[in-house]
Structures are given as structure tokens and as C-alpha cells.
Amino acid sequence: MRKIKLAILSVLLLGSYACKESFLEVLPTGSLAKNQLTTLAGLEGAVLATYAQLSGLSNYAAGPSNWVWGSIRGGDANKGTDPGDFSDINPIQTFAYTPTLTFIADAYRGHFDGVSRANNALILLSEAQPDVKPEDIARMTAEVRFLRAHYYFQLKRNFNMVPYVDETNDVTNGIELVPNNVDLWPKIEADLQAAVDVLPETFGSAGRVNKWAAMSYLAKVYMFQNKFSEAKALFDQIIANGVTTSGVKYALLPTYSSIYRVANDNSSESIFAVQATVGSGDGNNANSDLQLNFIQGSDPGTCCGFFQPSFTFVNSFRTDANGLPLLDESYNSDANAVKNDMGIESSTEFTLDTGNLDPRLDHTVGRRGIPFMDWGVHRGQSMIRNQPNGGPYSPKKYLFTKAEKESGLTETGGWGHQTYNAYNVTIIRYADVLLMAAEAEIEVGSLAKALEYTNMIRSRASVASDYVMDEDGNPAANYNIGLYDSFPDKDFARKAVRFERKLELGMEGYRFYDLVRWGTDVDEISRYLAYDSQFLPGALGEGKYEARHALLPIPQGQIDLVGSDILVQNPDFN
């Protein structure tokens, strides 16, 4: 009898399924249902996926360091390497790019990928399962809005007017009808303010953004709009009370060189940084954004000779008898230009420059005859992939030491000859905040306070024990750096603080954007091109900068998709 009952039950079950088609609705392999994505674990995954796009995910054009868009366009560096390697960057450094350049389209796409991830996460958060705590929903929503603001900030300062799409847009049938006619600044401000209002001061995970990171970013956004009073009010709070996600009060690290060591990732100076690690099995988790910028062919690096510091940038580290920079812009004169080994083979004798130099130069730039961290003395031409195309200098920031490599903090990347490392990529650090605060003080506050902030930066740079030393334990060059006695007026103070940003933050992706927001881009970039093209005529000889180059053109492929009546091209790029 029991067997009969079981048979009947089986028939009934089969019959019940036969009457419905739902059993045919099978999720594709590898997919997740929405009810899985709206659990706490699923929502955390969506948030982390939004963070993940910060690295660019192997898209160099959308990487966090802005080494092309901020430093090369700003004159800190040129492309370097061979002219035929990654040739898309050639017209960027000469400002000969057009709306059809693939690298520009990649930047546009990469940052919109971040926006898309943020919007998807916000939609899921609005449909969270009932057992997800409201405070967790609020916190994750604030994180995602911070990240969306970051991606739109990148788009705003590169392209200005782009389509604004948030989680309320119905994108079921695409976003073809979204024009680029909305001012992004209020949208970015609103997202960041929402993050400031909700985010906690500390987190268990050091890489996540906190209240103070959001406040710092909002102050930076105000600075880009010349809202100095609003920015100053926030900087006052940040400097007095700001802490890292680990609860450590914001402060400059004791020495300049210590900023660029893996051991100091997420330090007291780190406000917002893209996290990196090695050995995870996925190179996107490492610092792959800068993998092209190491010495070509041998340790340190193995690839690929890109991102070589410019002559103008190196000369800017010349100081006067008082250890102060040459604010009269005479650093490129024959009398002040830093001696270099351009055109001199490594086997030929070379005598080092003996003039006064800011010690930050040799923590930032590799040059012949100066120790290259713990890899030995820089050999000059033999460590440069193509000196006639890139000049005699090598980048140092974010380059791993020999000791770091031997301790497993690097891994072979990309095509098998590049090197990834575990350096976080800094987006905002405390020195950046102090110098922006000094700018705000000059405009709406106290010159004395601006002087104080600037001298804090210079005092750290002047620590003699941190000078690059030769093999005999003596300073490797004639380092001479002093503090400012006073800022006599606003004009002098502006020059001093702006120049300090050039020295302190050089090769970190800031310079071009600073020049544009100050309105000095046409003059300064034109002078850089005129001077450096004397030494690199093949790479820079055709370079010409005009006011229109403050923005990138909207990618032509995007306009072709939706029409020029929907997506309007930036001025003078039609």
C-alpha cells in the first residue's frame, strides 16, 4: 500500500508541474537571481564591484593615477619609450588628438562603467531583502554615491558636459535620449554631501571611504569651482579632526620618501586611495595602472620605459641661496637648468650638477649618477629605452624597491614581461589637502595660515636624514631647501603655493587639472612645449596647446550612436 501511495504522489507532482511552465525558467549558468543580489552579502558584492572599477580594470585610459591625463598633459612628463609603442598617447602629449582617438573613447567608457556599477548597486539597495538592516543600507548607499561622484568628477573635468544618468533613469531600452545638457557640479556635490552626512568615521576595512574622505573630496570639488569659502569651512574641520578609516588622525608622514613605500599604504597621509595587492590570482587587484612606467629590459621593472619626467619639471626643483624655488620662472634659463646626460652614453664620463636643488627631486626622478633607491646608481642612457624620444630621466614614484620585490610585493603581469606591484594608488593625500587649504586661505582667509600650511610641507621635505645619500653616506646632490619667512601679498602667496603643488605632487596626476582650474594652462603648457621640444623635437616638435584643449572631445563614436542633436560636441572639436 505504501508503494502505491508513493506512486500516486509522484504522478500528482509530475502533473502539477506539467500544468505550469515555470519549471522551464532556468537561470543561465553563472548568473544570480535578484533575490540573491539583494541579500546583505549580495549588496556588499555590488558595492565592492563599484570600488573595483576605480583601478580601471586594465583600461589605462581610465586608471586612477591619471599619469596621461594629469601629468603628461600638464608637462610633468612626456610619454617616453619608443614612438611606436602605445602610439595613441603621441597626439595627447602634442595636443593633436581628435574625437576619434581610441584612448579618449576608452577614458569615457571606463568612467561611465563606474557610473553604471554605482547605479546598479543603488537599484539593488532600494530593493534590499527585509532582513538587511536599515543602517547597512544607508551606509552602503553613501559609499556608492561617493564612488559615483568620483566617476562623474573624472568625466566632468575631462569632458565637461556628459549625459547625467542616475539610478532613476529607465535604461531598459538604452539611454539614447539622454542629452549632455545638465550641469554636473550640483549632482556631484549632492552625492558627496550625502556621503558626508551618513558615512562613519571608521571602518573595519581600511580601503573603504569614510566621512572624512567624502568631506575632503567635496572640498576638492568646491576648489574646482572657486568656491573658496565653502572649501575653507570643510578644510578647517578636516585638518582639526579628520581621521583615516582606521581611526588615525590625518598627518604628514615624517619623511617624504616614506610616502611611496608599500608598508605605508593606508597611512596617516592617505585620505582616499585605490587598494592594491599581489598574489590574489587576478592582476586587476594589483597596481597595474602604472605597469608600463618601469625601466625597460632589466630590473627594476622589465617594462616599458613610459612616463619620463620632462626637462621643465626637473629644472623646477632648482632653488636659490635660501633654498626657495625660482618663482620668477627662470629655472629653464641656461644658468639654472639642471645638468643632464642627454646624448651621453653610459660608458662616457659624466659630472653631476652641483647647483642647489630641492631634495624632493631625487625622490621623484631617476637621473644619472644618483642612487636609484636600493637598485644601485642610475646608469643614465643604458636605463632609458629611447633617450631621443623620451629624454634622460626615469620616474621613481610608485616604483618598488629591490627589497620590496624580494619580499614578494610584486608579480609578473600582463604580457609576461611587465611587473605589477602592491602600491595603493593615491587619489587624495593629506599634503594635497593642506595645499588646497592654503589656496583657500589666500583667497578668503589668512595669509599667515596659508604660510603655515605651505611650510608644513616644506619642513617635511627638508629632513636631512631623508636626503638621497651616495654610497659614502653623503647627500647625493647639493640639496638646499628652506622655509618661507612670509607671504607679503596674495600674488606672491598664490605663486608660492601653486609652485609647491608642482614640486610636492609632481608625477601624481594633478598638474594639468591644477593649471586649468587656475586659468594658467595656455601660458604654462605652451612654455613647457617650447622648451622641451628643443631636446625632443621628434616627440614634441609639433606640439601646440590652445584654450580648447582644457577639455577632451566627446568621443565621436558616442555621438554617432545617438546623434549630434542629443550629444553635443565640445567647442572647436567639430
XYZ file of C-alpha atoms in Angstrom:
574
model
C 0.000 0.000 0.000
C 2.858 2.369 0.806
C 4.350 1.873 -2.670
C 1.003 2.730 -4.265
C 0.734 5.933 -2.273
C 4.234 6.934 -3.330
C 3.416 6.235 -6.961
C 0.263 8.346 -6.731
C 2.234 11.169 -5.100
C 4.788 11.030 -7.907
C 2.091 11.257 -10.546
C 0.458 14.180 -8.756
C 3.778 16.024 -8.552
C 4.502 15.429 -12.215
C 1.015 16.507 -13.081
C 1.294 19.701 -11.110
C 4.499 20.636 -12.902
C 3.046 19.684 -16.265
C 0.293 22.232 -15.740
C 2.820 25.069 -15.282
C 5.639 26.420 -17.453
C 7.653 27.869 -14.566
C 9.830 24.775 -14.434
C 11.176 25.795 -17.829
C 12.528 29.066 -16.382
C 16.073 28.095 -15.580
C 18.709 30.705 -14.759
C 21.664 30.708 -17.174
C 24.753 29.072 -15.750
C 26.833 31.531 -13.718
C 24.012 34.032 -13.225
C 22.418 35.223 -9.998
C 18.782 35.910 -9.246
C 17.840 39.325 -7.897
C 16.845 37.835 -4.556
C 20.440 36.668 -4.195
C 21.832 40.064 -5.106
C 19.604 41.880 -2.620
C 20.803 39.963 0.428
C 23.402 41.619 2.641
C 26.165 39.577 1.016
C 24.870 40.332 -2.470
C 24.615 44.052 -1.768
C 28.128 44.159 -0.312
C 29.297 42.462 -3.506
C 27.620 45.136 -5.640
C 29.295 47.858 -3.576
C 32.699 46.196 -3.880
C 32.179 45.847 -7.636
C 31.744 49.630 -7.747
C 35.006 50.065 -5.851
C 36.707 47.629 -8.238
C 36.228 49.937 -11.212
C 38.462 52.509 -9.511
C 41.509 50.581 -10.736
C 40.421 50.931 -14.349
C 40.361 47.147 -14.654
C 43.200 47.078 -17.221
C 41.870 50.174 -19.006
C 44.893 52.518 -18.858
C 42.814 55.459 -20.052
C 40.529 55.172 -17.017
C 43.195 54.318 -14.437
C 43.258 56.151 -11.102
C 46.745 57.689 -11.346
C 45.881 59.973 -14.289
C 49.502 59.654 -15.445
C 48.486 60.500 -19.010
C 45.642 62.954 -18.454
C 47.098 64.801 -15.463
C 50.873 64.514 -15.622
C 51.726 64.167 -19.324
C 49.230 66.828 -20.412
C 50.399 69.013 -17.527
C 54.076 68.902 -18.522
C 55.379 66.835 -15.588
C 56.389 64.164 -18.071
C 56.279 63.062 -21.678
C 55.183 59.687 -22.998
C 58.759 58.418 -23.231
C 59.536 54.916 -24.564
C 59.530 54.351 -28.379
C 57.337 56.488 -30.628
C 55.543 53.399 -31.962
C 54.716 51.929 -28.552
C 51.156 52.816 -27.463
C 51.079 55.449 -30.183
C 47.604 56.635 -29.137
C 49.377 58.705 -26.458
C 51.513 60.569 -29.022
C 48.775 63.012 -30.111
C 47.753 63.511 -26.486
C 51.159 64.879 -25.480
C 51.234 67.161 -28.525
C 47.535 68.122 -28.228
C 46.870 66.910 -31.754
C 44.109 64.481 -30.757
C 40.738 64.263 -32.478
C 37.303 62.973 -31.395
C 38.062 59.586 -32.997
C 41.073 58.733 -30.815
C 40.525 55.342 -29.174
C 42.308 56.281 -25.937
C 39.831 59.126 -25.367
C 36.905 56.790 -26.000
C 38.413 54.332 -23.509
C 38.539 57.020 -20.810
C 34.907 57.968 -21.433
C 33.783 54.340 -21.381
C 35.853 53.413 -18.323
C 34.429 56.140 -16.107
C 30.889 55.504 -17.304
C 31.435 51.844 -16.418
C 31.950 53.105 -12.868
C 28.759 55.176 -13.044
C 26.869 52.147 -14.322
C 28.125 49.936 -11.499
C 27.152 52.593 -8.968
C 23.658 52.972 -10.393
C 23.128 49.207 -10.487
C 24.195 48.958 -6.855
C 21.792 51.752 -5.854
C 18.914 49.992 -7.589
C 19.672 46.781 -5.718
C 19.962 48.679 -2.430
C 16.499 50.128 -2.972
C 15.166 46.546 -3.218
C 17.112 45.080 -0.281
C 15.725 41.996 1.464
C 13.725 42.712 4.653
C 16.420 41.297 6.920
C 19.069 43.776 5.709
C 19.417 46.396 8.420
C 18.456 49.983 7.508
C 21.787 51.268 8.815
C 23.642 48.905 6.466
C 21.545 50.078 3.529
C 22.232 53.715 4.426
C 25.970 53.143 4.797
C 26.329 51.210 1.526
C 24.208 53.772 -0.316
C 26.514 56.537 0.933
C 29.614 54.627 -0.205
C 28.183 54.108 -3.668
C 27.113 57.729 -4.019
C 30.658 58.777 -3.086
C 32.040 56.493 -5.802
C 29.553 57.744 -8.386
C 30.629 61.292 -7.567
C 34.235 60.277 -8.186
C 33.481 58.807 -11.602
C 31.426 61.835 -12.618
C 34.178 64.145 -11.328
C 36.608 62.419 -13.677
C 34.173 62.834 -16.555
C 33.404 66.459 -15.647
C 36.978 67.696 -15.589
C 37.905 65.804 -18.757
C 34.802 66.284 -20.927
C 32.721 68.884 -19.030
C 29.187 68.160 -20.306
C 28.327 64.470 -20.460
C 24.942 62.732 -20.089
C 23.830 62.509 -16.474
C 22.340 59.117 -15.692
C 21.413 58.008 -12.193
C 19.520 55.086 -10.681
C 16.153 56.671 -11.507
C 16.700 56.538 -15.264
C 14.847 53.753 -17.063
C 17.614 52.203 -19.160
C 15.575 49.204 -20.303
C 15.766 50.400 -23.886
C 19.107 52.186 -23.633
C 19.988 55.788 -22.818
C 19.986 57.168 -26.343
C 17.737 60.076 -25.409
C 19.822 61.432 -22.524
C 21.464 64.676 -23.713
C 24.624 66.218 -22.288
C 22.987 69.439 -21.156
C 22.934 69.032 -17.355
C 25.396 70.828 -15.074
C 27.209 68.019 -13.267
C 28.604 70.046 -10.359
C 25.369 70.110 -8.295
C 24.917 66.387 -8.878
C 28.471 65.614 -7.767
C 28.118 67.880 -4.731
C 24.826 66.221 -3.737
C 26.322 62.730 -3.861
C 29.339 63.757 -1.814
C 27.263 65.653 0.740
C 25.058 62.579 1.147
C 28.215 60.564 1.819
C 29.481 63.110 4.361
C 26.149 63.016 6.185
C 25.952 59.233 6.532
C 29.368 57.576 6.345
C 31.041 56.580 9.611
C 34.429 57.929 10.639
C 35.997 54.478 10.861
C 35.649 51.116 9.146
C 36.928 47.625 9.739
C 38.257 47.661 6.159
C 40.959 50.269 5.618
C 40.265 50.711 1.911
C 36.675 51.864 2.229
C 35.801 55.541 2.197
C 34.805 57.290 5.404
C 33.162 60.576 6.353
C 36.458 62.484 6.183
C 37.382 61.173 2.756
C 33.985 62.312 1.489
C 34.449 65.728 3.096
C 37.927 66.054 1.557
C 36.587 65.159 -1.874
C 33.717 67.628 -1.515
C 36.190 70.367 -0.572
C 38.238 69.498 -3.655
C 35.127 69.772 -5.832
C 34.479 73.214 -4.318
C 38.047 74.251 -5.193
C 37.467 73.315 -8.829
C 34.560 75.776 -8.841
C 36.434 78.515 -6.942
C 34.014 78.141 -4.026
C 36.746 79.069 -1.598
C 34.596 79.890 1.419
C 32.748 76.568 1.259
C 36.036 74.709 0.772
C 37.768 76.514 3.639
C 34.979 75.630 6.066
C 35.492 71.954 5.282
C 39.299 72.121 5.307
C 39.184 73.659 8.785
C 37.251 70.629 10.023
C 39.383 68.094 8.170
C 42.688 69.491 9.422
C 41.437 69.743 13.001
C 39.566 66.457 13.301
C 39.978 64.239 10.225
C 40.972 60.592 10.682
C 41.645 57.624 8.429
C 39.214 54.721 8.216
C 41.416 53.047 10.843
C 40.918 55.984 13.208
C 44.401 57.500 12.851
C 44.445 61.311 12.786
C 45.425 62.766 9.418
C 49.055 63.863 9.391
C 52.035 64.082 7.083
C 54.343 61.100 7.277
C 57.678 62.014 8.905
C 59.654 61.809 5.652
C 58.876 62.436 2.008
C 60.372 59.175 0.766
C 58.192 57.099 3.086
C 55.019 58.049 1.199
C 55.941 55.743 -1.653
C 56.537 52.505 0.252
C 54.067 49.631 0.379
C 54.469 49.456 4.158
C 52.865 52.907 4.366
C 49.760 52.181 2.324
C 46.705 53.497 4.225
C 48.933 55.622 6.452
C 48.026 58.840 8.259
C 48.644 60.702 5.000
C 46.289 58.564 2.913
C 42.782 60.013 2.623
C 41.444 58.165 -0.438
C 43.430 55.528 -2.302
C 42.751 52.649 -4.662
C 43.764 49.455 -2.894
C 46.287 47.068 -4.429
C 47.617 43.647 -3.575
C 49.605 40.905 -5.294
C 49.275 37.141 -5.271
C 45.474 37.161 -5.477
C 45.377 35.406 -8.843
C 43.970 38.476 -10.615
C 46.277 41.254 -11.802
C 43.401 43.727 -11.570
C 43.765 43.518 -7.803
C 47.364 44.756 -8.061
C 48.612 48.179 -9.113
C 48.502 47.519 -12.847
C 47.750 51.137 -13.791
C 51.466 52.045 -13.779
C 52.974 48.818 -15.063
C 54.253 50.396 -18.287
C 56.284 53.010 -16.445
C 59.243 50.991 -15.178
C 62.749 50.553 -16.546
C 62.724 48.653 -19.843
C 64.602 45.396 -20.193
C 66.022 44.710 -16.740
C 65.470 45.232 -13.044
C 63.922 47.301 -11.741
C 60.763 46.726 -13.692
C 61.332 44.993 -17.023
C 58.799 47.183 -18.861
C 58.291 49.529 -20.665
C 60.035 52.904 -20.359
C 56.949 55.131 -20.411
C 56.240 58.297 -18.414
C 59.609 60.048 -18.430
C 59.903 63.262 -16.384
C 60.267 66.388 -18.503
C 63.211 68.789 -18.630
C 60.956 71.607 -17.427
C 59.754 69.571 -14.473
C 63.282 68.631 -13.364
C 64.529 72.212 -13.727
C 61.682 73.369 -11.486
C 63.495 71.828 -8.483
C 66.312 74.388 -8.711
C 66.463 76.520 -5.556
C 68.110 79.822 -4.714
C 70.669 80.539 -1.976
C 67.873 80.471 0.616
C 66.597 77.104 -0.587
C 63.462 78.598 -2.133
C 62.093 77.822 -5.615
C 62.600 80.217 -8.501
C 59.136 81.740 -8.643
C 60.269 84.136 -11.379
C 60.216 81.111 -13.734
C 63.938 81.429 -14.511
C 64.531 77.735 -13.815
C 64.722 76.924 -17.541
C 67.420 79.518 -18.219
C 70.868 78.290 -19.218
C 72.214 79.395 -15.845
C 69.637 77.436 -13.855
C 68.763 74.371 -15.933
C 69.748 71.103 -14.219
C 72.709 69.411 -15.862
C 71.752 66.132 -17.545
C 73.263 63.355 -19.657
C 71.104 63.795 -22.752
C 73.008 62.249 -25.661
C 75.828 60.952 -23.456
C 76.396 57.193 -23.446
C 76.575 55.421 -20.109
C 80.183 54.430 -20.839
C 81.199 58.081 -21.185
C 82.160 60.072 -18.103
C 79.526 62.442 -16.765
C 79.801 65.054 -13.999
C 76.794 65.681 -11.780
C 75.020 69.005 -11.364
C 76.438 70.930 -8.399
C 73.794 73.645 -8.003
C 71.167 73.969 -5.261
C 68.280 71.506 -5.583
C 65.105 70.704 -3.699
C 65.698 67.202 -2.241
C 62.286 66.005 -3.444
C 63.729 65.895 -6.962
C 65.671 62.712 -6.320
C 62.757 61.005 -4.606
C 60.644 61.747 -7.674
C 63.009 61.435 -10.642
C 65.701 58.957 -11.572
C 68.749 60.687 -13.071
C 72.232 59.613 -13.908
C 74.741 59.332 -11.090
C 72.113 59.416 -8.308
C 71.165 56.239 -6.381
C 68.004 54.727 -7.778
C 66.551 53.642 -4.445
C 68.266 50.371 -3.496
C 68.853 49.257 -7.092
C 72.225 50.989 -7.342
C 73.255 54.205 -9.073
C 71.201 55.254 -12.091
C 73.350 54.462 -15.118
C 71.811 57.004 -17.448
C 71.272 56.198 -21.110
C 71.505 52.408 -20.735
C 68.481 52.503 -18.386
C 66.422 54.592 -20.829
C 64.541 52.816 -23.594
C 64.810 55.597 -26.177
C 66.515 58.767 -24.974
C 65.942 60.813 -28.177
C 62.211 60.184 -27.825
C 61.804 60.490 -24.059
C 64.785 62.293 -22.589
C 67.297 61.253 -19.905
C 65.054 60.842 -16.844
C 63.111 57.968 -15.230
C 60.082 58.065 -12.913
C 60.530 56.937 -9.290
C 57.210 57.332 -7.511
C 55.304 54.046 -7.247
C 58.389 52.080 -8.343
C 59.085 49.196 -5.997
C 62.408 48.788 -4.239
C 64.629 45.770 -4.610
C 63.806 44.823 -1.025
C 60.075 45.014 -1.747
C 60.429 42.802 -4.792
C 62.468 40.243 -2.867
C 59.815 40.170 -0.141
C 57.083 39.228 -2.635
C 55.375 42.573 -3.137
C 55.441 42.330 -6.941
C 54.247 39.835 -9.532
C 54.619 39.305 -13.254
C 51.731 40.896 -15.078
C 50.004 41.454 -18.393
C 52.073 40.086 -21.229
C 54.535 38.230 -19.043
C 57.240 40.901 -19.025
C 55.549 43.658 -17.012
C 55.534 43.941 -13.260
C 52.538 44.604 -11.049
C 53.081 45.796 -7.502
C 51.192 46.243 -4.255
C 51.301 50.041 -4.060
C 47.966 51.700 -3.471
C 47.281 54.483 -5.978
C 46.610 57.691 -4.074
C 43.719 59.888 -5.196
C 43.782 62.321 -2.248
C 46.552 62.576 0.336
C 46.941 64.935 3.260
C 49.616 67.080 1.585
C 47.140 67.729 -1.233
C 44.544 68.814 1.322
C 46.980 71.129 3.128
C 47.965 72.857 -0.103
C 44.362 73.249 -1.242
C 43.589 74.634 2.210
C 46.455 77.104 1.743
C 44.899 78.217 -1.554
C 41.545 78.755 0.128
C 43.195 80.732 2.936
C 44.856 83.019 0.384
C 41.530 83.839 -1.242
C 39.173 84.132 1.741
C 41.191 83.622 4.896
C 44.610 84.296 6.336
C 47.934 84.618 4.517
C 49.603 83.609 7.765
C 47.647 80.339 7.831
C 48.484 79.717 4.153
C 52.140 80.245 5.016
C 51.844 77.797 7.924
C 50.361 75.045 5.738
C 52.937 75.574 2.989
C 55.846 75.489 5.401
C 54.495 72.280 6.944
C 55.012 70.663 3.537
C 58.447 72.188 3.038
C 59.571 71.349 6.565
C 58.863 67.678 5.980
C 60.828 67.813 2.713
C 63.808 69.383 4.483
C 64.505 66.449 6.847
C 68.223 65.931 6.160
C 68.209 62.265 7.165
C 65.779 61.639 4.302
C 68.029 63.055 1.601
C 69.105 60.578 -1.053
C 72.603 59.534 0.006
C 75.539 58.318 -2.073
C 77.456 55.124 -1.291
C 79.646 57.016 1.199
C 76.643 58.210 3.210
C 76.772 61.794 1.974
C 73.960 63.732 0.260
C 73.943 62.628 -3.382
C 73.472 66.220 -4.602
C 73.640 69.757 -3.257
C 70.267 69.747 -1.556
C 69.109 73.107 -0.244
C 65.532 73.726 0.839
C 64.286 76.488 3.119
C 61.041 77.777 4.582
C 59.255 80.949 3.534
C 59.689 83.806 6.003
C 56.419 85.411 4.954
C 53.778 85.734 2.263
C 53.867 89.522 1.713
C 50.773 89.636 -0.514
C 48.228 87.468 -2.268
C 50.026 87.423 -5.621
C 53.243 86.141 -4.064
C 51.327 83.621 -1.949
C 49.476 82.254 -4.982
C 52.725 81.739 -6.868
C 54.353 80.049 -3.890
C 51.504 77.650 -3.158
C 50.906 76.771 -6.789
C 54.593 76.055 -7.279
C 54.606 73.966 -4.115
C 51.898 71.761 -5.569
C 54.099 71.254 -8.639
C 57.024 70.081 -6.500
C 55.197 68.125 -3.808
C 52.633 66.390 -6.033
C 54.683 66.052 -9.205
C 54.147 62.921 -11.335
C 50.982 62.116 -9.336
C 48.409 63.138 -11.955
C 47.410 66.550 -10.554
C 49.259 69.114 -12.653
C 47.091 69.564 -15.762
C 43.896 69.884 -13.763
C 45.517 72.423 -11.449
C 46.646 74.549 -14.389
C 43.170 74.510 -15.928
C 41.357 75.454 -12.714
C 43.861 78.309 -12.169
C 43.435 79.520 -15.756
C 47.189 79.376 -16.397
C 47.133 76.323 -18.673
C 47.675 78.056 -22.016
C 50.703 80.013 -20.806
C 52.414 77.297 -18.787
C 51.860 74.360 -21.138
C 52.902 76.448 -24.136
C 56.158 77.365 -22.378
C 56.768 73.737 -21.455
C 56.270 72.587 -25.053
C 58.502 75.359 -26.426
C 61.342 74.479 -24.047
C 61.213 70.676 -24.053
C 60.716 70.379 -27.798
C 64.263 71.725 -28.234
C 65.521 68.452 -26.789
C 62.768 66.143 -28.061
C 61.873 67.543 -31.488
C 60.552 64.222 -32.755
C 58.221 63.664 -29.822
C 57.115 67.226 -29.032
C 58.110 69.370 -32.020
C 54.580 69.571 -33.393
C 53.025 70.277 -30.019
C 50.672 73.228 -29.709
C 48.320 73.956 -26.826
C 45.185 76.089 -27.181
C 42.366 77.002 -24.806
C 40.089 74.329 -26.310
C 42.474 71.642 -25.086
C 41.357 72.251 -21.499
C 38.712 69.647 -22.403
C 38.803 66.394 -24.308
C 36.396 65.996 -27.227
C 33.315 63.841 -26.731
C 34.179 60.524 -28.459
C 32.836 60.596 -31.992
C 31.603 57.034 -31.667
C 29.243 58.115 -28.885
C 27.865 60.967 -30.991
C 27.399 58.634 -33.944
C 25.333 56.301 -31.778
C 22.790 58.882 -30.618
C 23.110 61.832 -32.964
C 24.658 65.271 -32.647
C 21.308 66.765 -31.656
C 21.392 64.658 -28.464
C 25.109 64.589 -27.684
C 26.754 67.930 -28.438
C 30.483 68.070 -29.176
C 32.786 70.304 -27.139
C 33.683 73.660 -28.750
C 36.164 73.683 -31.638
C 36.319 69.885 -31.981
C 33.664 69.552 -34.687
